[in-house]
PDB file of C-alpha atoms in Angstrom:
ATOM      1  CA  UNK A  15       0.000   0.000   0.000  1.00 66.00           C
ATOM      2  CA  UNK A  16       1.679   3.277  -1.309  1.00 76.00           C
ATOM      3  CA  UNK A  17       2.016   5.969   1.139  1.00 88.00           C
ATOM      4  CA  UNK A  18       0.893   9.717   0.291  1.00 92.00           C
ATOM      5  CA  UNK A  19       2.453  12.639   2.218  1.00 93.00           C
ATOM      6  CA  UNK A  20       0.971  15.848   2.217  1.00 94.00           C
ATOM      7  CA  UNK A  21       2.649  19.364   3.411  1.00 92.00           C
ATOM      8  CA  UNK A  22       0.875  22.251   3.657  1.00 91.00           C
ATOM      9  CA  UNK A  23       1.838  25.793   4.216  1.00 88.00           C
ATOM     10  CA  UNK A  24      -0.628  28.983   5.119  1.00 87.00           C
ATOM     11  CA  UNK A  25       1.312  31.483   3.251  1.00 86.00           C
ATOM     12  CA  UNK A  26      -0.904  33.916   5.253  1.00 79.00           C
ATOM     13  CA  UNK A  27       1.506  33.392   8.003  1.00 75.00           C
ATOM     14  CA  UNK A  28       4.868  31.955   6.727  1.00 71.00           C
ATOM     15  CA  UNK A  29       6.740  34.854   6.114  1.00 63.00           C
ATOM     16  CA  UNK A  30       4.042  36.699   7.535  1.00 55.00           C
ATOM     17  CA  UNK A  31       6.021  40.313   7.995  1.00 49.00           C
ATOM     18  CA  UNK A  32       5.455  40.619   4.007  1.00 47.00           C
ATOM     19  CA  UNK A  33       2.758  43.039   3.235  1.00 46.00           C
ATOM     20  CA  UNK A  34       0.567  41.051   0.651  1.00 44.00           C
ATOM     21  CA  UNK A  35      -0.101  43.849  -1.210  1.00 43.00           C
ATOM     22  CA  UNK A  36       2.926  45.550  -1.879  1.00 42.00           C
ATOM     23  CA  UNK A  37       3.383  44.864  -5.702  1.00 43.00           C
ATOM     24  CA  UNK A  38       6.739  43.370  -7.032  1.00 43.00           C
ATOM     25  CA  UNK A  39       8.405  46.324  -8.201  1.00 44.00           C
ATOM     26  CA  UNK A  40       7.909  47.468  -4.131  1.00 46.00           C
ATOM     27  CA  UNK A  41      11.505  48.274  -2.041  1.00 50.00           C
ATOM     28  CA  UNK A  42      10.218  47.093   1.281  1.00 57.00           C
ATOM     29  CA  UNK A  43      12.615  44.786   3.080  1.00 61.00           C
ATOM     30  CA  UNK A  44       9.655  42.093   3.184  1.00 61.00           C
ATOM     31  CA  UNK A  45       9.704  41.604  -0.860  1.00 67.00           C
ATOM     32  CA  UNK A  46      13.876  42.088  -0.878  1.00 76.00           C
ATOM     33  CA  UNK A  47      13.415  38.805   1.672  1.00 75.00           C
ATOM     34  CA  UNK A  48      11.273  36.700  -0.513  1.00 78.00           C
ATOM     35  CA  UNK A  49      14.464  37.445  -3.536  1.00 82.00           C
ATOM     36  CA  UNK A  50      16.869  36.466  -1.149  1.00 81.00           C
ATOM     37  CA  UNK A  51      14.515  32.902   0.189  1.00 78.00           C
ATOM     38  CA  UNK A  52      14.143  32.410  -3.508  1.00 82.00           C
ATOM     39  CA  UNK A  53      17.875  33.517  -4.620  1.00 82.00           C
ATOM     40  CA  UNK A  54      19.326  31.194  -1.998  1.00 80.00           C
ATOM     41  CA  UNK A  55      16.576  27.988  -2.623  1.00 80.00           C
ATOM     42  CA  UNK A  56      15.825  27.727  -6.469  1.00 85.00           C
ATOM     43  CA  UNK A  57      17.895  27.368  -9.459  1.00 88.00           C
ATOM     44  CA  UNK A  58      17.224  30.562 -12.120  1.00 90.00           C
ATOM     45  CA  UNK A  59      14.319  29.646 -13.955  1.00 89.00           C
ATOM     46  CA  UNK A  60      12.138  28.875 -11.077  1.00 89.00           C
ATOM     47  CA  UNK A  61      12.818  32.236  -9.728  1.00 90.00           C
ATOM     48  CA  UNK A  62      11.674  34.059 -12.973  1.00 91.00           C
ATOM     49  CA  UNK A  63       8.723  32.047 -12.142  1.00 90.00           C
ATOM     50  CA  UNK A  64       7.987  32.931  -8.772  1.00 90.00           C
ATOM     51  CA  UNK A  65       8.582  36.720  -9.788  1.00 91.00           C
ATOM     52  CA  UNK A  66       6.783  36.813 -12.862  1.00 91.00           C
ATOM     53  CA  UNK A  67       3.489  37.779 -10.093  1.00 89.00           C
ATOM     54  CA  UNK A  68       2.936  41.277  -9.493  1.00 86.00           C
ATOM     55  CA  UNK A  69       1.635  40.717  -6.078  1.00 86.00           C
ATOM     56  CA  UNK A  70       3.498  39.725  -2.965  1.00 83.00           C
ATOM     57  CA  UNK A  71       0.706  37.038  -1.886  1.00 84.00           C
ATOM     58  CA  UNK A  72       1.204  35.273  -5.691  1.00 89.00           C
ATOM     59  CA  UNK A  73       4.756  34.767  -5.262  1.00 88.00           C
ATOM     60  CA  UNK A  74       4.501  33.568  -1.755  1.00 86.00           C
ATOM     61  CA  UNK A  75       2.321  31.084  -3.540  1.00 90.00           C
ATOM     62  CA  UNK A  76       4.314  30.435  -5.873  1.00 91.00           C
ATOM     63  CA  UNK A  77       7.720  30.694  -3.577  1.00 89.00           C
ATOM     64  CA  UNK A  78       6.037  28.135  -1.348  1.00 89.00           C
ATOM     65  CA  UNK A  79       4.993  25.209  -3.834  1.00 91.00           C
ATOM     66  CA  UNK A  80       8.592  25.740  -5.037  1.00 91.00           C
ATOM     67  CA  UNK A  81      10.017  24.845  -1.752  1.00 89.00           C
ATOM     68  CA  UNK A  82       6.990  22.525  -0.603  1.00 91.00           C
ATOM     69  CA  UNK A  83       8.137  20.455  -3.831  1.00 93.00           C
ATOM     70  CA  UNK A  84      11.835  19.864  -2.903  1.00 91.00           C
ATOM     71  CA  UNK A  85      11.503  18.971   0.439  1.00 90.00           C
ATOM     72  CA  UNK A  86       8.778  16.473  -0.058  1.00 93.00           C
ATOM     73  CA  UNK A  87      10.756  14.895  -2.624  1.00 94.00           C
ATOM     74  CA  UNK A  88      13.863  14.433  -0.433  1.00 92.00           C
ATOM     75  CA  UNK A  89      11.727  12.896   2.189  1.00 91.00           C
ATOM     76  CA  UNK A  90       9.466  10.840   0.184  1.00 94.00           C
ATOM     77  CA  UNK A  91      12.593   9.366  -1.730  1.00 94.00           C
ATOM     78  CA  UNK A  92      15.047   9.408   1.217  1.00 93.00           C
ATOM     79  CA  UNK A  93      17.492  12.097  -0.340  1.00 92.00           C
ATOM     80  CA  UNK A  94      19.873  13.856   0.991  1.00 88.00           C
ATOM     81  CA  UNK A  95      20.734  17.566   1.248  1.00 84.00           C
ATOM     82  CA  UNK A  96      23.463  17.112  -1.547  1.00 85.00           C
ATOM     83  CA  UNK A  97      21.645  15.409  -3.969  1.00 90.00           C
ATOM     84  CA  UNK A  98      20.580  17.562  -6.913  1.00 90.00           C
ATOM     85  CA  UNK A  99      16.780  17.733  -8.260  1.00 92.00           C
ATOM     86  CA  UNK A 100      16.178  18.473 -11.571  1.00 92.00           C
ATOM     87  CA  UNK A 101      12.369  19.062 -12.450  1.00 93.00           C
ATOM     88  CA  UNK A 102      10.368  19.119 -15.604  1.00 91.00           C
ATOM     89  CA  UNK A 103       7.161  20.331 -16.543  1.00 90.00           C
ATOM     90  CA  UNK A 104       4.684  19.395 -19.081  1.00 90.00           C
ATOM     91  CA  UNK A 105       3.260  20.498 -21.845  1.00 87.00           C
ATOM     92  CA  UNK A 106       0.249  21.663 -19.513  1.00 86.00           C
ATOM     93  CA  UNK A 107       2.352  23.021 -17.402  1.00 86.00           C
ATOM     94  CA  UNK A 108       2.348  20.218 -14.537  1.00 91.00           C
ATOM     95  CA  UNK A 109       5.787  20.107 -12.565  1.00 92.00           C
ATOM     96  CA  UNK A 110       7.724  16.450 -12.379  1.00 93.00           C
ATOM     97  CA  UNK A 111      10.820  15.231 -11.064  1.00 95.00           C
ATOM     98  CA  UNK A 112      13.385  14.472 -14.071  1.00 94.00           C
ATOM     99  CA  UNK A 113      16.540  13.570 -11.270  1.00 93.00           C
ATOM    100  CA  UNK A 114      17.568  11.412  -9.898  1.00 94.00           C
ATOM    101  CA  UNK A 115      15.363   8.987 -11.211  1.00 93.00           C
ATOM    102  CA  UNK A 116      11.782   7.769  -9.759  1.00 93.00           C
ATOM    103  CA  UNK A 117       9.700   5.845 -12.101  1.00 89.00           C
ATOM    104  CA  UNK A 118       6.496   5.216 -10.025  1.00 91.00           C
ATOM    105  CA  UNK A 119       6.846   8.575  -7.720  1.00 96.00           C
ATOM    106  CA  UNK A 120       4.456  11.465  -8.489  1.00 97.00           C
ATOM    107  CA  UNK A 121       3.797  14.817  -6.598  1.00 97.00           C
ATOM    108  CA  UNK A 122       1.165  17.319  -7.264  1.00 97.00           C
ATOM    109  CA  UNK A 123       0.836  21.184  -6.255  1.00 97.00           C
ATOM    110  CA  UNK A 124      -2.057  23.444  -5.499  1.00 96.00           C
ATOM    111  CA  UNK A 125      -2.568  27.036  -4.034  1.00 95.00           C
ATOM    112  CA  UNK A 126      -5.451  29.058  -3.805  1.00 95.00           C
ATOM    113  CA  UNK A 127      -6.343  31.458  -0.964  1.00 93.00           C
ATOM    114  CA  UNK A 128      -3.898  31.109   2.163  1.00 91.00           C
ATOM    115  CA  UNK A 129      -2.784  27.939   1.535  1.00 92.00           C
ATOM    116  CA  UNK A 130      -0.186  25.887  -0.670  1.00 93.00           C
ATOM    117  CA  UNK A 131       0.149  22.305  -0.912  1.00 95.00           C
ATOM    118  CA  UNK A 132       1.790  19.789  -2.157  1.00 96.00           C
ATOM    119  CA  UNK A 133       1.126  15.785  -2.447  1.00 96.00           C
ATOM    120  CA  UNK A 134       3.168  12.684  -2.964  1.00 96.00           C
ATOM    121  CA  UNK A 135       2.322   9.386  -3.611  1.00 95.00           C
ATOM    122  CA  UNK A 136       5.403   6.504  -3.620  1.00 91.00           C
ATOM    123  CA  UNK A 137       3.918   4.084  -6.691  1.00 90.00           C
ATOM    124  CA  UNK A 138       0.946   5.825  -8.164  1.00 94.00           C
ATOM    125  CA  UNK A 139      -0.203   9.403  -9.851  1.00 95.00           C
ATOM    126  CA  UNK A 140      -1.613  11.533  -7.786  1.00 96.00           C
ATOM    127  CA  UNK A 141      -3.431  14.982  -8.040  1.00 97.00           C
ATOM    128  CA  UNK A 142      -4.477  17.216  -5.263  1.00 97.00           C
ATOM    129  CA  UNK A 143      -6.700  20.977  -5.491  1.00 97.00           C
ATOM    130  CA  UNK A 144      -6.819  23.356  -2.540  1.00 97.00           C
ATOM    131  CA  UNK A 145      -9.921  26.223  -2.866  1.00 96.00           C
ATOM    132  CA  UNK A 146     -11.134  28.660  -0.732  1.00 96.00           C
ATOM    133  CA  UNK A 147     -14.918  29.182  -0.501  1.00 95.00           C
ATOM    134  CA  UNK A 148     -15.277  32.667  -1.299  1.00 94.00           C
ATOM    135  CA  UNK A 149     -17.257  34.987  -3.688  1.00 93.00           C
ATOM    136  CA  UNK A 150     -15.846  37.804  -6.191  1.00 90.00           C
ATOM    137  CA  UNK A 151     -16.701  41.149  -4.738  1.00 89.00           C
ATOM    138  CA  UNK A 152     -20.262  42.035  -5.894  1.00 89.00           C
ATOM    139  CA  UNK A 153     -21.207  38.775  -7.055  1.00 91.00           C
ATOM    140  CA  UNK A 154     -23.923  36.526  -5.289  1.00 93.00           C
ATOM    141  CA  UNK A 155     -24.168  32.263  -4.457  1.00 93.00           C
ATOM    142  CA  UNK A 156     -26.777  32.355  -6.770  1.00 92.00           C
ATOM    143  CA  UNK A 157     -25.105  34.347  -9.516  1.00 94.00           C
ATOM    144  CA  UNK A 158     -21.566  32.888  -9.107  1.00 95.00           C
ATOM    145  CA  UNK A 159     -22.871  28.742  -9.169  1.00 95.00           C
ATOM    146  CA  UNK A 160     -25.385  30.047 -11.773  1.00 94.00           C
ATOM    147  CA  UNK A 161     -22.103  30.379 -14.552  1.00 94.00           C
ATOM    148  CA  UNK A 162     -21.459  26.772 -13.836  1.00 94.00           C
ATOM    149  CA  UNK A 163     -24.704  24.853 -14.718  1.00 92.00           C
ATOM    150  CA  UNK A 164     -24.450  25.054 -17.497  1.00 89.00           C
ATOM    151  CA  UNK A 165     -20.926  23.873 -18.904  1.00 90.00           C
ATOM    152  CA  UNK A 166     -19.358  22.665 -15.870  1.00 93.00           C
ATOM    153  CA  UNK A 167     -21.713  20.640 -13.674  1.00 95.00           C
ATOM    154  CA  UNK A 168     -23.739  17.851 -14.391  1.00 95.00           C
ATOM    155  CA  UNK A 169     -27.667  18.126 -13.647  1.00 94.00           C
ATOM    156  CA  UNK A 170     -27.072  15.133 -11.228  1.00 93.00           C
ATOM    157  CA  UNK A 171     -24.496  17.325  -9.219  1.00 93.00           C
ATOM    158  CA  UNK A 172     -26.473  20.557  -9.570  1.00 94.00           C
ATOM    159  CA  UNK A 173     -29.285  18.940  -7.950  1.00 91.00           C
ATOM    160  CA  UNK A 174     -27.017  18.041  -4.982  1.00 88.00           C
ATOM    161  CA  UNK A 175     -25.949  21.536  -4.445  1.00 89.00           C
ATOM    162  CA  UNK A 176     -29.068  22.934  -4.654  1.00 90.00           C
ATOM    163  CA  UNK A 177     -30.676  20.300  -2.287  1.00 86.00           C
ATOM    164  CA  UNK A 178     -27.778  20.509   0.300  1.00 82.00           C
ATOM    165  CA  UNK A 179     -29.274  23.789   1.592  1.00 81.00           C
ATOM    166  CA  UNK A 180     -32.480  22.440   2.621  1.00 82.00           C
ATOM    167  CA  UNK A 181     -31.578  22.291   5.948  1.00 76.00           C
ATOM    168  CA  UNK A 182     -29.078  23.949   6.588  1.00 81.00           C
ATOM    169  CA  UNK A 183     -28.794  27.587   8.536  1.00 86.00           C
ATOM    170  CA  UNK A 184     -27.060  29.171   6.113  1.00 89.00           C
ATOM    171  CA  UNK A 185     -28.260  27.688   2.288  1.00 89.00           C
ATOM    172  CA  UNK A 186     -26.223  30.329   0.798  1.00 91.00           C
ATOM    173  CA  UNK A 187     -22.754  29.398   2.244  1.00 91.00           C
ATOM    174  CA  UNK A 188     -24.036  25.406   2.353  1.00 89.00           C
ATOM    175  CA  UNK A 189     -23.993  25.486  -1.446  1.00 91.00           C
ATOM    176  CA  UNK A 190     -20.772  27.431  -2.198  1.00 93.00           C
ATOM    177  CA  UNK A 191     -19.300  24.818   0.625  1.00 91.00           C
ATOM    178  CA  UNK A 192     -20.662  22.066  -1.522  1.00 90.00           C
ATOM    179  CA  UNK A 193     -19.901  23.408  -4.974  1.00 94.00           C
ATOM    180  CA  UNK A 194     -16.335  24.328  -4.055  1.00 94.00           C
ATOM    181  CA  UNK A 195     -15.432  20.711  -3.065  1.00 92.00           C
ATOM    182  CA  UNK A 196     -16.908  19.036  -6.014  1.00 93.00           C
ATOM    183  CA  UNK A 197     -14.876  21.715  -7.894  1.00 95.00           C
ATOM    184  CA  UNK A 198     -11.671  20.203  -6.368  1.00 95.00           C
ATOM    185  CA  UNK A 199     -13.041  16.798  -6.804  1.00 95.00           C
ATOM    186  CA  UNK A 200     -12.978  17.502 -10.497  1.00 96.00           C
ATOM    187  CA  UNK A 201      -9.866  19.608 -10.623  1.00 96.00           C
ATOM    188  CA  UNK A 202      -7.762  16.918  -8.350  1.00 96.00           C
ATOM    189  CA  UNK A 203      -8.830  14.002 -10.757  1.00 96.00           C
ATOM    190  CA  UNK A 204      -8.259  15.803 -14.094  1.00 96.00           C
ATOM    191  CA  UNK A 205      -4.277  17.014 -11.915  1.00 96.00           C
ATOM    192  CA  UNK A 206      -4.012  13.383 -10.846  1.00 96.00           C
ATOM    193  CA  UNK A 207      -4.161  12.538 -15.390  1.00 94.00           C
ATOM    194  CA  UNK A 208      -2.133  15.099 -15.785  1.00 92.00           C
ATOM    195  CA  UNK A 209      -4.853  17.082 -18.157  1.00 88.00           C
ATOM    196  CA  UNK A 210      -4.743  20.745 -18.626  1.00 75.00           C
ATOM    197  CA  UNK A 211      -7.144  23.538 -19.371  1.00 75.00           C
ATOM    198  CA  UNK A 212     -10.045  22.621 -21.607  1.00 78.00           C
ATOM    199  CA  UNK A 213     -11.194  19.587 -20.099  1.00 88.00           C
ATOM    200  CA  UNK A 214     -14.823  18.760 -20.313  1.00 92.00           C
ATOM    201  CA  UNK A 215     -15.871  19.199 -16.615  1.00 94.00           C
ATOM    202  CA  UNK A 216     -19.408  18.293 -17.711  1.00 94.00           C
ATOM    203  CA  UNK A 217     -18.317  14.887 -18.491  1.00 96.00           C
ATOM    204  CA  UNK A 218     -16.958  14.277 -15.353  1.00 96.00           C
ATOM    205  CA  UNK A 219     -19.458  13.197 -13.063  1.00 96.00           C
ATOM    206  CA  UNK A 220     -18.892  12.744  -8.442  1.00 94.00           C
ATOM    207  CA  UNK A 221     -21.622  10.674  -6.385  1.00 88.00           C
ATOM    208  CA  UNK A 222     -21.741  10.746  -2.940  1.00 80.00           C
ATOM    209  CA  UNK A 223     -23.542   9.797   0.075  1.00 64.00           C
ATOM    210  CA  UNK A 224     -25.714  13.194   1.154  1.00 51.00           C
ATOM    211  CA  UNK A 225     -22.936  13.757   4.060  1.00 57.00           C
ATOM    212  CA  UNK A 226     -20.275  14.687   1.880  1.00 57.00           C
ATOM    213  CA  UNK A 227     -22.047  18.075   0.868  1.00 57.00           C
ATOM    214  CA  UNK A 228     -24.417  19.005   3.533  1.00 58.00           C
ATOM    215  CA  UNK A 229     -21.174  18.627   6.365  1.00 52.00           C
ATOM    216  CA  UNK A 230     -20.194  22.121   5.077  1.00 49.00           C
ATOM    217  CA  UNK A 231     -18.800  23.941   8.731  1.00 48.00           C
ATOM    218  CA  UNK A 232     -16.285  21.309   9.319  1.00 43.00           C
ATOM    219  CA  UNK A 233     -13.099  22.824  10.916  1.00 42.00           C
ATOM    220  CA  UNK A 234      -9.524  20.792  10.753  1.00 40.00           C
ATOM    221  CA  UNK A 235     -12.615  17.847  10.525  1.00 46.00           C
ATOM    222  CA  UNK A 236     -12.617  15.441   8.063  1.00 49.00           C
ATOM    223  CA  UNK A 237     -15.638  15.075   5.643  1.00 52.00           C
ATOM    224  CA  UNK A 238     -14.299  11.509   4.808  1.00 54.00           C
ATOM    225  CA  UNK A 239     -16.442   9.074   2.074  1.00 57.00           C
ATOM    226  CA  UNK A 240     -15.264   5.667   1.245  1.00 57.00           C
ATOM    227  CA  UNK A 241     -18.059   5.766  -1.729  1.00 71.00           C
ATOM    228  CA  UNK A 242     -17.096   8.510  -4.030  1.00 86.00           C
ATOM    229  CA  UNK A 243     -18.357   7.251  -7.252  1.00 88.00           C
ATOM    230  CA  UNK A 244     -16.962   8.882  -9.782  1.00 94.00           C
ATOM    231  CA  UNK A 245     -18.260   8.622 -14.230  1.00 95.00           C
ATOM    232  CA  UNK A 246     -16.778   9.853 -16.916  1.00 96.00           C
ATOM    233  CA  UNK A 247     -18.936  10.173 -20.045  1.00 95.00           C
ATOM    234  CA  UNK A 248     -21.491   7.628 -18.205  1.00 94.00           C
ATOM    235  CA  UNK A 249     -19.152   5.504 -17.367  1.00 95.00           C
ATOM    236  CA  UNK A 250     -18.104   4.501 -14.056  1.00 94.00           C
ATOM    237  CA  UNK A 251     -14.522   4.823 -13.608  1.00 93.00           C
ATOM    238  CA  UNK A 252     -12.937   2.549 -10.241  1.00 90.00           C
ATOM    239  CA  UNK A 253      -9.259   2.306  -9.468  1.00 91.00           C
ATOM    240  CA  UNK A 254      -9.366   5.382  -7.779  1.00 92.00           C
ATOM    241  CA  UNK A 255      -8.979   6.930  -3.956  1.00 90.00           C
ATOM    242  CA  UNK A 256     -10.424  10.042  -3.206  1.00 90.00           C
ATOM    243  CA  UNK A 257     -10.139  11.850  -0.037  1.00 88.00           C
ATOM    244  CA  UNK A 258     -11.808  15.244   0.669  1.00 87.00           C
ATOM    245  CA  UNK A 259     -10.514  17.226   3.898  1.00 86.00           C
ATOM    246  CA  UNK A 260     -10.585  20.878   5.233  1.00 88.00           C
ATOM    247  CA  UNK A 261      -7.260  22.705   5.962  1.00 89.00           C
ATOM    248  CA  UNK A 262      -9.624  25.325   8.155  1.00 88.00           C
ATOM    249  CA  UNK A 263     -13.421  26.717   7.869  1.00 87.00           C
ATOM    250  CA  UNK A 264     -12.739  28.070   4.473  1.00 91.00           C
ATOM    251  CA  UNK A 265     -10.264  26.154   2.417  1.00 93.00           C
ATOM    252  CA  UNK A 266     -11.487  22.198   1.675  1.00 91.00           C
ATOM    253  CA  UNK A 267      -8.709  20.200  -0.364  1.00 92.00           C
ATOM    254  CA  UNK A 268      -9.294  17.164  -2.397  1.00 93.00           C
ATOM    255  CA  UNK A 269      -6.453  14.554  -2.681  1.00 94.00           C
ATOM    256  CA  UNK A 270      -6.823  11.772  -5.569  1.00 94.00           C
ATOM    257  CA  UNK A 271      -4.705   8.700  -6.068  1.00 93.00           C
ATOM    258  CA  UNK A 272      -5.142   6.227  -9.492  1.00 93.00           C
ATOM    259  CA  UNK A 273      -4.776   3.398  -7.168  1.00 87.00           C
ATOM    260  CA  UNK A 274      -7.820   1.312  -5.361  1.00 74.00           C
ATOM    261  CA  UNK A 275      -5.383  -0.274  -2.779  1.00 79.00           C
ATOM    262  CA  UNK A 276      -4.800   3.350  -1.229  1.00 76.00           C
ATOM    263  CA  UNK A 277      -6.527   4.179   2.030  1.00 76.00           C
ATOM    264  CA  UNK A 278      -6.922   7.400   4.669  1.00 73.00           C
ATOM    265  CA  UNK A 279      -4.819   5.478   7.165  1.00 72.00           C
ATOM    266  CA  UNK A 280      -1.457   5.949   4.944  1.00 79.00           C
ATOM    267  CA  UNK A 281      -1.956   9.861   4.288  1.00 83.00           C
ATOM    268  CA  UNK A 282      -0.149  11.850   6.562  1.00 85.00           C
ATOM    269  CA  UNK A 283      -0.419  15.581   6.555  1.00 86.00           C
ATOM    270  CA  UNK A 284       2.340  18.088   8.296  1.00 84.00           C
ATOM    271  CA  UNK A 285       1.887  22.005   8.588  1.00 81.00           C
ATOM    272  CA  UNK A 286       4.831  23.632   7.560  1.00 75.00           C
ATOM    273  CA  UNK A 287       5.598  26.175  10.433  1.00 62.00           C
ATOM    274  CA  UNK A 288       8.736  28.096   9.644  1.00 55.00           C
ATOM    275  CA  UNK A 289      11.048  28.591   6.981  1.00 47.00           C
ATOM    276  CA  UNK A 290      15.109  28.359   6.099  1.00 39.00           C
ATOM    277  CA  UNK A 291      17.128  30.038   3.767  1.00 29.00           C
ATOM    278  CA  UNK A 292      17.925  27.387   2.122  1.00 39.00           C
ATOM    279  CA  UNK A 293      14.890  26.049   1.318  1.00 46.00           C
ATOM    280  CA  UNK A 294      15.472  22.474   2.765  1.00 47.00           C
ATOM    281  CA  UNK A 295      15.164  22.803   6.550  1.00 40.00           C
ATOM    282  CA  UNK A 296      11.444  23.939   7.413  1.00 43.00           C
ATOM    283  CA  UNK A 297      10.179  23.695  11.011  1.00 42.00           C
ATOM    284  CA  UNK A 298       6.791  21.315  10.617  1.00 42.00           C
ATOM    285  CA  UNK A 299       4.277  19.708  12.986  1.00 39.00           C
ATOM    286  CA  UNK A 300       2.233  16.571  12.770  1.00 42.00           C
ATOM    287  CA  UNK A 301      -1.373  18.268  11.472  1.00 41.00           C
ATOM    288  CA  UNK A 302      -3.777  18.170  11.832  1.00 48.00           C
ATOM    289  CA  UNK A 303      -3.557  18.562  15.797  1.00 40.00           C
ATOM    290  CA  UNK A 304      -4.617  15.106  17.526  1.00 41.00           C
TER     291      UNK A 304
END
């Protein structure tokens, strides 16, 4: 049974004397830090990357998964310090590790809101999606899940959503909670193939028991199903592990492994708590708490 590590980092508070909105063209000793972290941790072209963002909470992002990457790598595979990484990407942009060599080892990345993560599985692909459940300014639940029906959801799952607010003291938020971690169901599958932009989200169908969506104020709490069914064009699809968990109140996650032998009990999750110059020696805690 292949083990799957998780790290996660709230870039909220990692590095948290950085004013997240100073742009990058800013002087302030907070963005001249994240140069020097990324300077000191990441070979040239993955600093272009992380500074290509204009604003200071992107390239923390972006900083993080960076990091996040190399030092699950070196534990997953037992590396040392020493040993260089060399990593790839796709043609859809997906990052991979091209040295040393791993044949059945795959990691996936995801950021959105305050948190980045990053996923490894030993012997199978994986594919992992981190959201927050929040609205643009001046837009509505009803007017936001409204420009998904259509083209992204299938009438079986819209039904869910809408019916998951029944009872529930707050319908409003209990849909967005519901929609957002289907939406990482579908994302962390379509990682997990490596697949880009353009997939058919309509296509891709998630069927759960009614706990999985109406459990919507979990905290650090699992929402945990052993019966995600998930259809692709009609078709049921099995071989797969899907696990859907909350990082806090706001931000569920979705981790998928192409592998039916994989269970809850072998994903282990640490909160990365500090950082290093040089990139390899973060401060992290068992998480969540016990």
């Amino acid at each position: 049974m292949s083990a799957v590590l998780v790290l996660v980092c709230d870039v909220s508070r990692v590095w948290g004397d950085v004013d997240v909105d100073v742009a990058v063209d800013g002087d302030g000793d907070g963005a001249n830090r994240l140069r020097q972290l990324a300077a000191a941790a990441l070979p040239p072209e993955d600093v272009r990357r992380v500074f290509r963002f204009r604003r200071i909470i992107d390239q923390r992002r972006a900083l993080a998964a960076c990091l996040l990457s190399r030092i699950l790598v070196r534990r997953m595979l037992r590396l040392s310090p020493h040993v260089p990484l060399l990593f790839g990407r796709s043609e859809h942009g997906r990052p991979f590790l091209i040295s040393p060599e791993a044949p059945h080892f795959d990691f996936n990345v995801s950021h959105h809101g305050d948190f980045c993560v990053v996923a490894g599985c030993e012997s199978a692909p994986i594919g992992i999606d981190v959201m927050k459940v929040e609205l643009p300014l001046g837009d509505t639940a009803t007017s936001f899940l409204a420009a998904f029906k259509d083209n992204q959801i299938t009438e079986q799952e819209w039904c869910t959503i809408m019916e998951c607010a029944n009872n529930a003291i707050d319908p409003s938020a209990a849909k967005l909670h519901a929609f957002f971690r289907l939406w990482c169901l579908k994302e962390a599958y379509t990682k997990a193939l490596g697949l880009g932009l353009g997939v058919d989200f309509k296509a891709i169908e998630f069927q759960s028991s009614s706990s999985l969506w109406e459990s919507y104020t979990v905290c650090r709490t699992e929402v945990w199903e052993d019966n995600i069914i998930l259809t692709v064009n009609g078709e049921r699809q099995d071989g797969w592990f899907f696990l859907v968990h909350y990082l806090d109140a706001l931000h569920p996650v979705v981790i998928a492994v192409k592998s039916a032998e994989t269970r809850k009990e072998v994903i282990s999750f640490e909160m990365i708590v500090r950082e290093s110059l040089d990139g390899e020696a973060f401060g992290a805690v068992q998480w969540p708490p016990k």
